[in-house]
Amino acid sequence: MKTALYAPPIGRDVNAWREQLRRLDDSGLTAVSVSDHFLVGRQDPIAALAAIATSTRRLRVMALVLCNDYRHPVITHHAAATIDVLSGGRLDLGLGAGYLAAEYAAAGLPYDEPGQRVDRLAESVEVIKALFTDQPVHHEARPTR
């Protein structure tokens, strides 16, 4: 059976947070995850995933999920590749099309129709997957709807 929990929020005592992660790592739990919500979340998911990767030995490190519209796919790939190396190959990268209009508004981003957000996500997944190969990547953005 596989089990996962959201990572504990990072508090003022980072050493205590790391100790919580070590206990989770020793517990038999399969994975810890971090979500990408900045209005309700307490931590940046990329930085938190990197810290979790270096504070644990065995747990899968999960982005559950990163909002595609908050980051360029090349930047997402770069961060994911770095975290995957830091974790010794334990990263599970989850990507989503975004759904919280309030977060888009707070960030000053347009909240496009679901189809447009899903199209952008599909394009980003294509780019990110290609960047994980050893081949040069040439990509021309698709026209928007």
Backbone as a ProteinNet text record, in pm:
[ID]
protein_1_A
[PRIMARY]
MKTALYAPPIGRDVNAWREQLRRLDDSGLTAVSVSDHFLVGRQDPIAALAAIATSTRRLRVMALVLCNDYRHPVITHHAAATIDVLSGGRLDLGLGAGYLAAEYAAAGLPYDEPGQRVDRLAESVEVIKALFTDQPVHHEARPTR
[TERTIARY]
84.4	0	89.5	53.1	127.2	48	119.5	55.4	132.6	59.2	121.8	49.5	124.3	69.8	122.3	46.9	101.5	216	318.9	432.5	386.1	442.4	407	451.8	377.1	418.4	550.6	629.3	755.9	724.6	771.7	751.2	879.9	883.2	1003.4	1121.1	1091.4	1196.1	1219.7	1309.7	1336.7	1393.7	1473.7	1528.2	1417.4	1316.8	1202.8	1126.3	1111.2	1044.8	1121.3	1252.9	1334	1322.6	1314.9	1298.9	1164.4	1058.4	928.2	941.3	1011.1	1030.6	1108.5	1208.9	1287.5	1200.4	1111.5	1020.1	925.2	875.5	791.3	869.6	994.4	1081.4	1100.2	1109.9	1130.7	1001	886.5	757.4	703.3	755.8	698.9	605.7	578.3	500.1	568.9	492.2	549.7	599.8	522.8	556.1	504.7	568.4	515.7	496.1	391.5	360.5	348.6	364	350	260.5	165	77.5	121.3	61.5	102.5	-8.4	-36.7	-139.3	-76.5	-68	-1.3	-94.9	-226.1	-317.1	-341.8	-340.8	-363.6	-238.1	-142.5	-19.5	76.2	163.9	258.3	399.1	419.1	555.1	555.8	664.2	682.2	703.7	631.5	643.4	779.8	841.8	971.5	1078.1	1084.3	1181.7	1153.5	1025.6	990.5	1027.7	1000.7	1036.5	1187.7	1264.1	1410.2	1455.9	1398	1434.4	1393.1	1276.8	1231.1	1325	1364.9	1454.9	1585.1	1636.4	1764.9	1749.7	1625.9	1601.5	1554	1529.8	1480.1	1570.5	1557.1	1639.6	1557.7	1434.3	1358.7	1226.5	1160.7	1028.2	1029.1	922.6	900.7	867.9	912	889.5	793.8	673.3	568.2	525.7	519.7	453.6	309.8	217.5	78.1	-14	-31.6	33.1	83	176	219.8	125.6	86.7	0	84.2	49.8	124.6	135.7	29.4	29.2	116.4	162.1	245.7	392.4	432.6	574.1	589	691.9	727.2	772.7	739.4	777	927.8	1008	1153.4	1198.6	1140.9	1173.1	1123.4	1004.3	951.4	1043.2	1086.7	1178.3	1307.9	1362.9	1490.5	1479.6	1373.4	1351.6	1329.8	1247.2	1218.3	1344	1423.3	1546.9	1642.1	1650.3	1736.3	1686.7	1556.9	1500	1515.7	1500	1516.6	1659.2	1757.5	1896.4	1917.3	1868.4	1884.3	1821.5	1713.8	1642.1	1692.5	1786	1832.1	1728	1651.4	1552	1417.1	1385.4	1259.7	1147.8	1163.8	1061.5	949.2	826.5	707.9	652.1	657.3	614.7	470.6	384.5	244.6	221.9	156.2	125.6	-25.2	-78.1	-220.4	-245.3	-366.9	-404.1	-444.6	-456.1	-497.3	-648.4	-700	-845.2	-894.8	-804.4	-849.8	-841.8	-955.8	-960.5	-903.4	-925.2	-875.4	-723.3	-656.5	-510.2	-462.4	-526.7	-491.6	-507.3	-618.6	-643.7	-538.3	-504	-404.4	-267.7	-238.2	-108.9	-112.7	-230.6	-242.8	-235.8	-275	-272.3	-412.6	-424.6	-557.6	-606.5	-732.5	-793.2	-873.5	-805.7	-866.9	-964.2	-1040.1	-1135.4	-1061.2	-1128.7	-1063.5	-993.6	-1055.4	-994.8	-860.2	-849.4	-722.5	-616.2	-655.8	-560.2	-513.4	-604.9	-568.9	-479.3	-507.1	-421.4	-279.3	-268	-134.6	-63.2	-138.6	-80.4	-28.3	-107.2	-64.4	63.3	69.8	188.8	309.5	288.3	397.8	448	356.7	396.9	483.2	443.7	521.8	664	675	806.2	888.3	827.4	899.3	948.8	863.4	906.1	1022.1	1015.4	1123.8	1253.5	1243.3	1363.2	1429.4	1355.8	1414	1483.8	1486.8	1561	1699	1780	1914.5	1917.2	1801	1792.6	1769.7	1820.7	1789	1637.8	1586.4	1442.6	1419	1337.3	1293.4	1141.9	1089.7	945.2	893.8	785.3	717.6	582.8	556.5	431.7	312.6	210.9	87.1	7.3	-64.1	-149.2	-260.2	-296.7	-404.3	-537.3	-636.3	-772.1	-830.7
-116.7	0	123.7	220.5	346.4	452.9	533.9	638.7	768.8	878.5	1010.5	1108.2	1206.3	1315.8	1446.8	1554.1	1685.5	1711.3	1774.7	1808.8	1904.8	1892.7	1989.8	2129.2	2230.9	2366.8	2403.6	2481	2527.6	2638	2620.8	2722.5	2799.3	2869.7	2947.4	2856.6	2738.8	2646.1	2544.6	2576.3	2491.5	2357	2355.4	2228.1	2135	2188.6	2107	2054.4	2137.3	2095.5	1981	1994.4	1887.3	1758.9	1772.6	1654.6	1587.2	1666.5	1608.8	1529.7	1585.9	1517	1386.9	1388.6	1266.6	1158.6	1199.9	1101.9	1044.4	1129.2	1079.5	984.2	1017.8	934.5	796.4	790.8	665.1	588.1	650	593.4	484.7	472	378.7	446.8	573.5	652.6	649.2	656.1	648.8	783.6	890.2	1019.5	1134.7	1249.8	1376.2	1467.2	1548.2	1633.8	1779.1	1865.2	2009.4	2059.8	2143.9	2200.9	2342.7	2396.1	2524.9	2627.6	2664.1	2765.1	2872.9	2993.4	3098.4	3181.8	3170.7	3243.5	3165.2	3034.9	2952.4	2877.7	2864.3	2792.8	2879.7	2815.7	2888.8	2887.3	2814.3	2798.9	2791.2	2834	2817.8	2669.6	2611.5	2467.5	2423.7	2501.4	2462.6	2461.1	2567	2572.6	2464	2442.3	2340.1	2200.4	2171.7	2040.5	2017.8	2120.9	2108.7	2081.4	2150.7	2129	1990.2	1945.2	1810.7	1706.5	1728.9	1635	1616.6	1724.2	1715.3	1677.4	1674.1	1640.2	1496.5	1426.3	1289.2	1199	1067.8	971.3	881.9	853.1	748.7	795.9	889.5	934.9	988.8	957.8	1023.9	1169.6	1258.8	1402.5	1442.3	1486.8	1508.1	1654.5	1701.7	1829.2	1793.5	1828.3	1785.4	1906.3	1976.8	1988.2	2129.5	2149.6	2285.2	2341.8	2465.6	2531.9	2575.8	2524.9	2553.2	2702.2	2775.8	2917.4	3004.6	2953.6	3033.6	3034	2940.6	2927.5	2891.5	2942.3	2903.8	2758.1	2678	2536.3	2510.6	2598.6	2580.3	2598.6	2692.9	2715.3	2596.9	2547.7	2430.9	2310.8	2288.3	2177.5	2193.7	2312.6	2338.7	2309	2357.7	2333.4	2184.4	2119.2	1976.9	1892.7	1923.7	1847.8	1863.6	1983.4	2007.8	1930.9	1937	1865.9	1715	1667.2	1524.3	1480.1	1561.6	1529.8	1536.1	1642.4	1656.9	1539.8	1485.3	1376.8	1238.8	1231.3	1101.1	1030.2	1107.7	1050.1	1022.6	1090.6	1063.4	1162.5	1249.5	1350.2	1291.6	1321.1	1297.6	1435.3	1472.1	1605.7	1602.3	1669.9	1684.2	1825.2	1835.2	1964.9	1975.7	2094.5	2115.9	2244.1	2257.9	2372.2	2494.8	2481.8	2595.2	2605.5	2638.3	2644.6	2749.5	2810.7	2907.6	3050	3101.8	3235.3	3341.1	3325.4	3424.2	3431.1	3318.4	3321.4	3390.1	3363.8	3432.6	3583.7	3624.3	3767.5	3827.1	3755.9	3806.2	3821.7	3734.9	3740.7	3832.5	3885.4	3971.5	3893.9	3767	3683.1	3669.1	3664.5	3643.3	3502	3490	3360.4	3319.8	3254.3	3216.8	3100.9	3076	2965.2	2833.1	2733.4	2605.4	2543.7	2548.7	2490.5	2552.8	2683.8	2751.9	2710.9	2702.4	2662	2517.8	2431.4	2291.9	2282.6	2361.4	2362.5	2406.1	2510	2555.6	2447.5	2379.5	2271.5	2160.7	2120.1	2014	2055.1	2180	2229.8	2229.6	2270.4	2272.9	2132	2038.5	1899.8	1848.4	1880	1840.2	1897.6	2024.5	2089.6	2030.2	2014.7	1963.6	1821.7	1737	1600	1600.9	1685.9	1694	1740.3	1832.5	1882	1775.1	1673.2	1564.2	1459.8	1482.1	1392.4	1452.1	1378.3	1426	1499.4	1520.3	1583.4	1734.6	1812.7	1956.6	1975.6	2078.7	2104.8	2233.5	2222	2337.3	2339.3	2447.2	2454.4	2590	2586.4	2710.1	2711.1	2816.8	2824.1	2814.9	2743.8	2731.9	2860.6	2896.4	3016.7	2992.9	3098.1	3085.5	3086.5	3037.6	3028.8	3166.2
0	0	0	-81.5	-85.2	-11.3	66.8	144.8	128.9	129.2	117.4	208.8	253.2	333.4	278.2	303.2	274.1	371.1	321.8	407.8	516.1	635.2	739.4	696.2	737.9	702.3	769.4	699.9	755.9	855.8	975.4	1078.3	1102.8	1210.8	1245.3	1282.2	1335.5	1377.1	1265.3	1176.6	1061	1104.3	1209	1256.2	1304.8	1372.1	1416.7	1295.3	1191.7	1067.8	1002.8	996	937.3	1019	1148.8	1234.8	1208.2	1187.6	1150.9	1020.9	924.9	796.9	815.8	899.4	924.7	989.1	1080.7	1142.1	1037	946	836.8	748	723.3	639.6	702.4	833.8	905.6	930.8	902.8	942.7	850.3	731.8	635.5	536.2	557.2	463.6	327	219.1	85	35.1	59.6	-0.5	82.8	63.7	114.9	-4.9	2.4	-111.7	-68.7	-166.7	-147.1	-259.5	-225.1	-328	-361.3	-464.4	-520.5	-503.1	-378.6	-349.9	-263.6	-316.7	-240.7	-155.4	-174.9	-86.3	42.3	33.7	152.7	194.4	106.8	138.9	217.4	289.4	373.2	316.7	209	159.5	8.1	-49.3	-192.8	-220.4	-314.9	-335.3	-387.5	-472.1	-528.9	-418.9	-341	-231.5	-128.6	-95.8	2.5	-47.6	-174.5	-229.7	-225	-255.4	-249.6	-106.2	-10.5	129.6	175.9	135.9	171.8	111.3	-13.7	-81.7	-6.1	50.8	120.9	268.1	318.2	458.5	476.8	367.6	374.1	291.2	314.8	241.1	149.3	188.2	123.2	63.4	127.7	85.1	-57.9	-132	-259.8	-229	-312.3	-296.5	-408.8	-371.1	-470.5	-480.9	-604.1	-631.8	-665.8	-577.8	-594	-587.7	-685	-814.5	-830.8	-924.5	-958	-1063.1	-1045.4	-1143.3	-1263	-1377.2	-1498.9	-1528.5	-1505.4	-1542.8	-1452.9	-1341.3	-1251.5	-1292.8	-1378.5	-1416.6	-1562.7	-1624.1	-1760.7	-1757.7	-1859.2	-1856.9	-1849.6	-1905.2	-1896.3	-1751.3	-1680.7	-1539.8	-1455.7	-1485.9	-1414.8	-1433.9	-1557.4	-1584.7	-1506.3	-1510.3	-1443.2	-1293.3	-1231.3	-1088	-1062.1	-1143.5	-1124.1	-1140.8	-1240.7	-1262.8	-1144.8	-1090.4	-975	-852.8	-827.2	-712.2	-729.9	-851.5	-876.4	-844.6	-879.9	-847	-695.6	-631.9	-486.2	-410.5	-465.3	-397.2	-436.1	-526.5	-573.2	-658.6	-734.3	-825.1	-762	-652.4	-581	-611.3	-709.3	-738.1	-822.6	-783.1	-865.7	-897.9	-1023.9	-1066.1	-1112.5	-1038.7	-1077.6	-1128.5	-1242.1	-1302.1	-1325	-1305.4	-1327.6	-1404.1	-1453.8	-1536.8	-1456.2	-1325.2	-1241.8	-1235.7	-1116.7	-1103.3	-1004.5	-928.7	-829.4	-884.5	-925.1	-984	-890.3	-761	-664.3	-666.3	-685.1	-690.1	-817.4	-927.6	-1051.8	-1033.9	-974.9	-952.7	-860.7	-753.6	-659.2	-724.4	-821.3	-890.5	-1012.2	-1044.3	-1161.8	-1292.7	-1288.1	-1407.9	-1465.1	-1596.7	-1654.1	-1624.1	-1589.8	-1561.7	-1684.6	-1775.9	-1902.9	-1885.4	-1990.8	-1991.8	-1968.1	-1909.3	-1881	-2002.9	-2118.2	-2237.6	-2271.2	-2255.2	-2281.4	-2179.6	-2052.7	-1949.5	-1971.6	-2010.4	-2037.2	-2160.2	-2263	-2382.3	-2346.3	-2262.6	-2220.5	-2139.2	-2054	-1974.9	-2067	-2164.3	-2256.7	-2330	-2371.6	-2440.4	-2346.3	-2222.8	-2124.9	-2094.5	-2080.1	-2054.2	-2169	-2289.3	-2407.8	-2400.4	-2366.2	-2357.6	-2242.9	-2126.2	-2009.6	-2035.7	-2092	-2123	-2221.7	-2321.8	-2420.8	-2355.6	-2260.1	-2192.6	-2105.4	-2066.4	-1988.7	-2076.2	-2206.5	-2295.3	-2320.5	-2394.2	-2428.4	-2561.8	-2619.9	-2751	-2738.7	-2834.6	-2835	-2851	-2789.1	-2794.9	-2873.1	-2974.8	-3053.7	-3044.4	-2994.9	-2974.7	-3019.6	-3092.3	-3132.2	-3062.8	-2989.1	-2914.2	-3007.7	-2960.5	-3037.7	-3024	-3126.8	-3114.5	-3012.1	-2940.7	-2842.5	-2913.4	-2844.2	-2900.6	-2920.3
[MASK]
+++++++++++++++++++++++++++++++++++++++++++++++++++++++++++++++++++++++++++++++++++++++++++++++++++++++++++++++++++++++++++++++++++++++++++++++++

